[in-house]
Amino acid sequence: MRRSGPYFLLAILAFVCGILSYRSCIQSWDSQSTVVDKTILLERIRDVCKMVTVEGDVVELYNETQTRHVTLYLPFPTQLSFDKKATVQVTGTILVGYDLEGLSTNVNEQTRKVTISNLPKPEVLAIDHQIEYRMLEESWFNGFEPADLTMLSQNAREALKDRALTSDLIERAEEQGLGLINTIEQISLAAGYDFELILEEREEVSDKPLLQ
């Protein structure tokens, strides 16, 4: 009977170790790990000469519906339509200004004259947008694929660009640009130089407000 004491303690110790091992396994099963792998697909650096004169913030809801027609034989040919719909909230910042790479400047020291020509028209220089999918509704034979989500993002970006072109952002950018040219003219005149700005004929721009 005296020898049973150590065996009893060993049995209790083994039982406790078994419980701890079981709890450790359960916790390891419950834990999650995330592995992030980043690969640079394209890296390009180039010199540009662009001037942003107007910045506009836009929030829009973009809706798109695609319909797929399928012919089923039940047993006679029957054409059915399957829709997939998406509602996307687009939040974007639109930068409008001038691409000055084609701008021509000339300073004639003999005639003391500053000439600026080939002033480009204001344009949308960049669109920084974020997308939030409010609703994605699929149907049989017409579900969303990764390519569809990419196309939705591109279409939403184009919608922001169209909104900018039909608003007063372009007109405001032109006003800001001409204001800067006027400042250059005043500096030139103060320095004793004549100033000439050669403008091409421009198309009439819209005066519709950006945010309604």
PDB file of C-alpha atoms in Angstrom:
ATOM      1  CA  MET A   1       0.000   0.000   0.000  1.00  0.00           C
ATOM      2  CA  ARG A   2       2.897   2.380   0.608  1.00  0.00           C
ATOM      3  CA  ARG A   3       4.120   1.947  -2.963  1.00  0.00           C
ATOM      4  CA  SER A   4       0.796   3.077  -4.430  1.00  0.00           C
ATOM      5  CA  GLY A   5       1.383   6.694  -3.364  1.00  0.00           C
ATOM      6  CA  PRO A   6       3.916   7.632  -6.080  1.00  0.00           C
ATOM      7  CA  TYR A   7       1.883   5.880  -8.777  1.00  0.00           C
ATOM      8  CA  PHE A   8      -1.196   7.764  -7.658  1.00  0.00           C
ATOM      9  CA  LEU A   9       0.638  11.087  -7.875  1.00  0.00           C
ATOM     10  CA  LEU A  10       1.970  10.176 -11.303  1.00  0.00           C
ATOM     11  CA  ALA A  11      -1.555   9.350 -12.468  1.00  0.00           C
ATOM     12  CA  ILE A  12      -2.851  12.712 -11.236  1.00  0.00           C
ATOM     13  CA  LEU A  13       0.056  14.514 -12.894  1.00  0.00           C
ATOM     14  CA  ALA A  14      -0.578  12.705 -16.190  1.00  0.00           C
ATOM     15  CA  PHE A  15      -4.287  13.570 -15.989  1.00  0.00           C
ATOM     16  CA  VAL A  16      -3.539  17.275 -15.409  1.00  0.00           C
ATOM     17  CA  CYS A  17      -1.006  17.285 -18.242  1.00  0.00           C
ATOM     18  CA  GLY A  18      -3.590  15.703 -20.506  1.00  0.00           C
ATOM     19  CA  ILE A  19      -6.139  18.416 -19.718  1.00  0.00           C
ATOM     20  CA  LEU A  20      -3.594  21.167 -20.316  1.00  0.00           C
ATOM     21  CA  SER A  21      -2.559  19.590 -23.595  1.00  0.00           C
ATOM     22  CA  TYR A  22      -6.204  19.305 -24.685  1.00  0.00           C
ATOM     23  CA  ARG A  23      -6.872  22.956 -23.831  1.00  0.00           C
ATOM     24  CA  SER A  24      -3.743  23.980 -25.724  1.00  0.00           C
ATOM     25  CA  CYS A  25      -4.938  22.060 -28.780  1.00  0.00           C
ATOM     26  CA  ILE A  26      -8.397  23.627 -28.569  1.00  0.00           C
ATOM     27  CA  GLN A  27      -6.896  27.115 -28.352  1.00  0.00           C
ATOM     28  CA  SER A  28      -4.625  26.428 -31.297  1.00  0.00           C
ATOM     29  CA  TRP A  29      -7.632  25.269 -33.309  1.00  0.00           C
ATOM     30  CA  ASP A  30      -9.572  28.426 -32.404  1.00  0.00           C
ATOM     31  CA  SER A  31      -6.760  30.804 -33.310  1.00  0.00           C
ATOM     32  CA  GLN A  32      -6.499  32.286 -36.793  1.00  0.00           C
ATOM     33  CA  SER A  33      -3.508  33.507 -38.703  1.00  0.00           C
ATOM     34  CA  THR A  34      -3.282  35.816 -41.696  1.00  0.00           C
ATOM     35  CA  VAL A  35      -0.446  35.713 -44.186  1.00  0.00           C
ATOM     36  CA  VAL A  36       0.041  38.804 -46.335  1.00  0.00           C
ATOM     37  CA  ASP A  37       2.094  38.542 -49.475  1.00  0.00           C
ATOM     38  CA  LYS A  38       2.708  41.704 -51.493  1.00  0.00           C
ATOM     39  CA  THR A  39       4.203  41.696 -54.957  1.00  0.00           C
ATOM     40  CA  ILE A  40       4.983  44.839 -56.950  1.00  0.00           C
ATOM     41  CA  LEU A  41       3.672  44.238 -60.458  1.00  0.00           C
ATOM     42  CA  LEU A  42       4.610  47.592 -61.970  1.00  0.00           C
ATOM     43  CA  GLU A  43       6.711  50.485 -60.829  1.00  0.00           C
ATOM     44  CA  ARG A  44       7.099  53.444 -63.135  1.00  0.00           C
ATOM     45  CA  ILE A  45       8.482  56.892 -62.398  1.00  0.00           C
ATOM     46  CA  ARG A  46       8.290  59.702 -64.906  1.00  0.00           C
ATOM     47  CA  ASP A  47       8.658  63.443 -64.888  1.00  0.00           C
ATOM     48  CA  VAL A  48       5.491  65.472 -65.404  1.00  0.00           C
ATOM     49  CA  CYS A  49       4.604  69.125 -65.374  1.00  0.00           C
ATOM     50  CA  LYS A  50       1.019  69.535 -64.233  1.00  0.00           C
ATOM     51  CA  MET A  51      -0.692  72.307 -62.325  1.00  0.00           C
ATOM     52  CA  VAL A  52      -3.835  71.649 -60.289  1.00  0.00           C
ATOM     53  CA  THR A  53      -6.037  74.713 -59.954  1.00  0.00           C
ATOM     54  CA  VAL A  54      -9.357  73.246 -58.735  1.00  0.00           C
ATOM     55  CA  GLU A  55     -10.206  70.281 -56.523  1.00  0.00           C
ATOM     56  CA  GLY A  56     -13.727  68.884 -56.139  1.00  0.00           C
ATOM     57  CA  ASP A  57     -15.126  66.245 -53.782  1.00  0.00           C
ATOM     58  CA  VAL A  58     -18.037  64.146 -55.027  1.00  0.00           C
ATOM     59  CA  VAL A  59     -20.171  61.403 -53.478  1.00  0.00           C
ATOM     60  CA  GLU A  60     -22.472  59.530 -55.854  1.00  0.00           C
ATOM     61  CA  LEU A  61     -24.565  56.378 -56.000  1.00  0.00           C
ATOM     62  CA  TYR A  62     -23.887  54.396 -59.145  1.00  0.00           C
ATOM     63  CA  ASN A  63     -26.440  51.772 -60.231  1.00  0.00           C
ATOM     64  CA  GLU A  64     -25.850  49.150 -62.899  1.00  0.00           C
ATOM     65  CA  THR A  65     -27.998  46.264 -64.140  1.00  0.00           C
ATOM     66  CA  GLN A  66     -26.837  43.525 -66.499  1.00  0.00           C
ATOM     67  CA  THR A  67     -29.267  41.073 -68.078  1.00  0.00           C
ATOM     68  CA  ARG A  68     -28.383  37.662 -69.453  1.00  0.00           C
ATOM     69  CA  HIS A  69     -30.821  35.858 -71.739  1.00  0.00           C
ATOM     70  CA  VAL A  70     -30.794  32.069 -71.543  1.00  0.00           C
ATOM     71  CA  THR A  71     -32.765  29.628 -73.667  1.00  0.00           C
ATOM     72  CA  LEU A  72     -33.987  26.569 -71.763  1.00  0.00           C
ATOM     73  CA  TYR A  73     -35.784  23.564 -73.238  1.00  0.00           C
ATOM     74  CA  LEU A  74     -38.699  22.719 -70.961  1.00  0.00           C
ATOM     75  CA  PRO A  75     -39.099  20.709 -73.258  1.00  0.00           C
ATOM     76  CA  PHE A  76     -39.944  23.520 -75.704  1.00  0.00           C
ATOM     77  CA  PRO A  77     -37.464  26.388 -76.195  1.00  0.00           C
ATOM     78  CA  THR A  78     -38.134  29.040 -73.571  1.00  0.00           C
ATOM     79  CA  GLN A  79     -36.111  32.208 -73.239  1.00  0.00           C
ATOM     80  CA  LEU A  80     -35.567  33.441 -69.698  1.00  0.00           C
ATOM     81  CA  SER A  81     -33.856  36.580 -68.441  1.00  0.00           C
ATOM     82  CA  PHE A  82     -31.545  36.667 -65.434  1.00  0.00           C
ATOM     83  CA  ASP A  83     -30.478  40.000 -63.959  1.00  0.00           C
ATOM     84  CA  LYS A  84     -27.609  40.979 -61.743  1.00  0.00           C
ATOM     85  CA  LYS A  85     -27.719  44.387 -60.102  1.00  0.00           C
ATOM     86  CA  ALA A  86     -25.174  46.484 -58.292  1.00  0.00           C
ATOM     87  CA  THR A  87     -25.437  49.685 -56.300  1.00  0.00           C
ATOM     88  CA  VAL A  88     -22.120  51.335 -55.601  1.00  0.00           C
ATOM     89  CA  GLN A  89     -21.351  54.417 -53.528  1.00  0.00           C
ATOM     90  CA  VAL A  90     -18.460  56.285 -55.092  1.00  0.00           C
ATOM     91  CA  THR A  91     -16.517  58.826 -53.063  1.00  0.00           C
ATOM     92  CA  GLY A  92     -13.943  60.679 -55.098  1.00  0.00           C
ATOM     93  CA  THR A  93     -11.673  63.678 -55.264  1.00  0.00           C
ATOM     94  CA  ILE A  94     -11.338  65.202 -58.733  1.00  0.00           C
ATOM     95  CA  LEU A  95      -8.271  67.260 -59.591  1.00  0.00           C
ATOM     96  CA  VAL A  96      -8.659  69.659 -62.501  1.00  0.00           C
ATOM     97  CA  GLY A  97      -5.935  71.820 -63.960  1.00  0.00           C
ATOM     98  CA  TYR A  98      -3.375  72.099 -66.722  1.00  0.00           C
ATOM     99  CA  ASP A  99      -0.889  69.739 -68.318  1.00  0.00           C
ATOM    100  CA  LEU A 100       1.950  72.206 -68.955  1.00  0.00           C
ATOM    101  CA  GLU A 101       4.246  69.933 -70.947  1.00  0.00           C
ATOM    102  CA  GLY A 102       3.253  71.687 -74.211  1.00  0.00           C
ATOM    103  CA  LEU A 103       3.367  75.209 -72.775  1.00  0.00           C
ATOM    104  CA  SER A 104       5.731  77.560 -74.605  1.00  0.00           C
ATOM    105  CA  THR A 105       7.402  80.523 -72.889  1.00  0.00           C
ATOM    106  CA  ASN A 106       9.789  83.001 -74.424  1.00  0.00           C
ATOM    107  CA  VAL A 107      11.688  85.858 -72.809  1.00  0.00           C
ATOM    108  CA  ASN A 108      13.274  88.264 -75.302  1.00  0.00           C
ATOM    109  CA  GLU A 109      15.953  90.312 -73.587  1.00  0.00           C
ATOM    110  CA  GLN A 110      16.450  92.622 -76.570  1.00  0.00           C
ATOM    111  CA  THR A 111      12.812  93.672 -76.924  1.00  0.00           C
ATOM    112  CA  ARG A 112      12.184  93.067 -73.191  1.00  0.00           C
ATOM    113  CA  LYS A 113       9.082  91.054 -73.883  1.00  0.00           C
ATOM    114  CA  VAL A 114       7.645  87.907 -72.256  1.00  0.00           C
ATOM    115  CA  THR A 115       5.478  85.715 -74.501  1.00  0.00           C
ATOM    116  CA  ILE A 116       3.434  82.715 -73.381  1.00  0.00           C
ATOM    117  CA  SER A 117       1.746  80.530 -75.993  1.00  0.00           C
ATOM    118  CA  ASN A 118       0.247  77.065 -76.399  1.00  0.00           C
ATOM    119  CA  LEU A 119      -1.564  77.374 -73.088  1.00  0.00           C
ATOM    120  CA  PRO A 120      -3.474  74.075 -72.856  1.00  0.00           C
ATOM    121  CA  LYS A 121      -7.115  73.727 -72.006  1.00  0.00           C
ATOM    122  CA  PRO A 122      -7.952  72.695 -68.434  1.00  0.00           C
ATOM    123  CA  GLU A 123      -8.679  69.010 -68.029  1.00  0.00           C
ATOM    124  CA  VAL A 124      -9.263  66.333 -65.418  1.00  0.00           C
ATOM    125  CA  LEU A 125      -5.767  65.463 -64.242  1.00  0.00           C
ATOM    126  CA  ALA A 126      -6.533  62.792 -61.660  1.00  0.00           C
ATOM    127  CA  ILE A 127      -9.399  61.060 -59.880  1.00  0.00           C
ATOM    128  CA  ASP A 128      -8.858  59.518 -56.462  1.00  0.00           C
ATOM    129  CA  HIS A 129     -11.931  57.413 -55.723  1.00  0.00           C
ATOM    130  CA  GLN A 130     -13.078  54.834 -53.225  1.00  0.00           C
ATOM    131  CA  ILE A 131     -15.895  52.350 -53.759  1.00  0.00           C
ATOM    132  CA  GLU A 132     -18.355  50.910 -51.276  1.00  0.00           C
ATOM    133  CA  TYR A 133     -20.634  48.165 -52.567  1.00  0.00           C
ATOM    134  CA  ARG A 134     -24.073  48.905 -51.167  1.00  0.00           C
ATOM    135  CA  MET A 135     -25.881  46.062 -52.939  1.00  0.00           C
ATOM    136  CA  LEU A 136     -24.852  43.102 -55.102  1.00  0.00           C
ATOM    137  CA  GLU A 137     -27.823  41.039 -56.292  1.00  0.00           C
ATOM    138  CA  GLU A 138     -27.202  37.931 -58.369  1.00  0.00           C
ATOM    139  CA  SER A 139     -29.437  35.404 -60.065  1.00  0.00           C
ATOM    140  CA  TRP A 140     -29.098  31.956 -61.596  1.00  0.00           C
ATOM    141  CA  PHE A 141     -26.816  31.808 -64.635  1.00  0.00           C
ATOM    142  CA  ASN A 142     -25.733  35.395 -64.003  1.00  0.00           C
ATOM    143  CA  GLY A 143     -23.400  35.914 -61.062  1.00  0.00           C
ATOM    144  CA  PHE A 144     -20.647  38.393 -60.316  1.00  0.00           C
ATOM    145  CA  GLU A 145     -17.114  37.492 -61.321  1.00  0.00           C
ATOM    146  CA  PRO A 146     -13.905  39.329 -60.319  1.00  0.00           C
ATOM    147  CA  ALA A 147     -13.812  40.888 -63.788  1.00  0.00           C
ATOM    148  CA  ASP A 148     -17.316  42.302 -63.208  1.00  0.00           C
ATOM    149  CA  LEU A 149     -16.201  44.038 -59.999  1.00  0.00           C
ATOM    150  CA  THR A 150     -13.192  45.505 -61.803  1.00  0.00           C
ATOM    151  CA  MET A 151     -15.461  46.792 -64.553  1.00  0.00           C
ATOM    152  CA  LEU A 152     -17.797  48.299 -61.945  1.00  0.00           C
ATOM    153  CA  SER A 153     -14.882  50.220 -60.463  1.00  0.00           C
ATOM    154  CA  GLN A 154     -13.839  51.511 -63.891  1.00  0.00           C
ATOM    155  CA  ASN A 155     -17.393  52.521 -64.806  1.00  0.00           C
ATOM    156  CA  ALA A 156     -17.817  54.334 -61.489  1.00  0.00           C
ATOM    157  CA  ARG A 157     -14.590  56.242 -62.110  1.00  0.00           C
ATOM    158  CA  GLU A 158     -15.756  57.219 -65.594  1.00  0.00           C
ATOM    159  CA  ALA A 159     -19.044  58.410 -64.085  1.00  0.00           C
ATOM    160  CA  LEU A 160     -17.086  60.754 -61.805  1.00  0.00           C
ATOM    161  CA  LYS A 161     -15.096  62.031 -64.774  1.00  0.00           C
ATOM    162  CA  ASP A 162     -18.278  62.679 -66.776  1.00  0.00           C
ATOM    163  CA  ARG A 163     -19.726  64.507 -63.788  1.00  0.00           C
ATOM    164  CA  ALA A 164     -16.651  66.731 -63.639  1.00  0.00           C
ATOM    165  CA  LEU A 165     -16.811  67.510 -67.367  1.00  0.00           C
ATOM    166  CA  THR A 166     -20.469  68.528 -67.170  1.00  0.00           C
ATOM    167  CA  SER A 167     -19.993  70.695 -64.070  1.00  0.00           C
ATOM    168  CA  ASP A 168     -18.342  74.063 -63.541  1.00  0.00           C
ATOM    169  CA  LEU A 169     -15.018  72.553 -62.436  1.00  0.00           C
ATOM    170  CA  ILE A 170     -13.459  73.088 -65.868  1.00  0.00           C
ATOM    171  CA  GLU A 171     -14.606  76.704 -65.959  1.00  0.00           C
ATOM    172  CA  ARG A 172     -13.321  77.361 -62.450  1.00  0.00           C
ATOM    173  CA  ALA A 173      -9.981  75.764 -63.317  1.00  0.00           C
ATOM    174  CA  GLU A 174      -9.687  78.031 -66.336  1.00  0.00           C
ATOM    175  CA  GLU A 175     -10.436  81.084 -64.230  1.00  0.00           C
ATOM    176  CA  GLN A 176      -7.770  80.084 -61.721  1.00  0.00           C
ATOM    177  CA  GLY A 177      -5.275  79.472 -64.520  1.00  0.00           C
ATOM    178  CA  LEU A 178      -5.916  82.842 -66.140  1.00  0.00           C
ATOM    179  CA  GLY A 179      -5.594  84.446 -62.720  1.00  0.00           C
ATOM    180  CA  LEU A 180      -2.131  82.938 -62.406  1.00  0.00           C
ATOM    181  CA  ILE A 181      -1.236  84.212 -65.882  1.00  0.00           C
ATOM    182  CA  ASN A 182      -2.407  87.664 -64.820  1.00  0.00           C
ATOM    183  CA  THR A 183      -0.059  87.481 -61.840  1.00  0.00           C
ATOM    184  CA  ILE A 184       2.837  86.606 -64.155  1.00  0.00           C
ATOM    185  CA  GLU A 185       1.876  89.570 -66.344  1.00  0.00           C
ATOM    186  CA  GLN A 186       1.925  91.950 -63.392  1.00  0.00           C
ATOM    187  CA  ILE A 187       5.341  90.678 -62.312  1.00  0.00           C
ATOM    188  CA  SER A 188       6.671  91.074 -65.870  1.00  0.00           C
ATOM    189  CA  LEU A 189       5.379  94.626 -66.165  1.00  0.00           C
ATOM    190  CA  ALA A 190       6.835  95.514 -62.786  1.00  0.00           C
ATOM    191  CA  ALA A 191      10.214  94.247 -64.005  1.00  0.00           C
ATOM    192  CA  GLY A 192      10.000  96.416 -67.112  1.00  0.00           C
ATOM    193  CA  TYR A 193       8.968  93.712 -69.598  1.00  0.00           C
ATOM    194  CA  ASP A 194       6.035  93.724 -71.975  1.00  0.00           C
ATOM    195  CA  PHE A 195       3.754  90.713 -71.758  1.00  0.00           C
ATOM    196  CA  GLU A 196       1.848  88.809 -74.450  1.00  0.00           C
ATOM    197  CA  LEU A 197      -0.425  85.794 -74.030  1.00  0.00           C
ATOM    198  CA  ILE A 198      -1.374  83.932 -77.194  1.00  0.00           C
ATOM    199  CA  LEU A 199      -4.599  81.983 -76.673  1.00  0.00           C
ATOM    200  CA  GLU A 200      -6.239  79.571 -79.057  1.00  0.00           C
ATOM    201  CA  GLU A 201      -9.996  79.621 -79.605  1.00  0.00           C
ATOM    202  CA  ARG A 202     -11.704  77.583 -76.916  1.00  0.00           C
ATOM    203  CA  GLU A 203     -14.947  75.706 -76.908  1.00  0.00           C
ATOM    204  CA  GLU A 204     -17.669  76.938 -74.634  1.00  0.00           C
ATOM    205  CA  VAL A 205     -17.626  75.202 -71.260  1.00  0.00           C
ATOM    206  CA  SER A 206     -20.638  74.189 -69.206  1.00  0.00           C
ATOM    207  CA  ASP A 207     -21.707  76.181 -66.173  1.00  0.00           C
ATOM    208  CA  LYS A 208     -23.624  73.427 -64.421  1.00  0.00           C
ATOM    209  CA  PRO A 209     -22.871  73.140 -60.690  1.00  0.00           C
ATOM    210  CA  LEU A 210     -20.953  70.102 -59.460  1.00  0.00           C
ATOM    211  CA  LEU A 211     -23.096  69.350 -56.416  1.00  0.00           C
ATOM    212  CA  GLN A 212     -26.819  69.681 -56.699  1.00  0.00           C
TER     213      GLN A 212
END
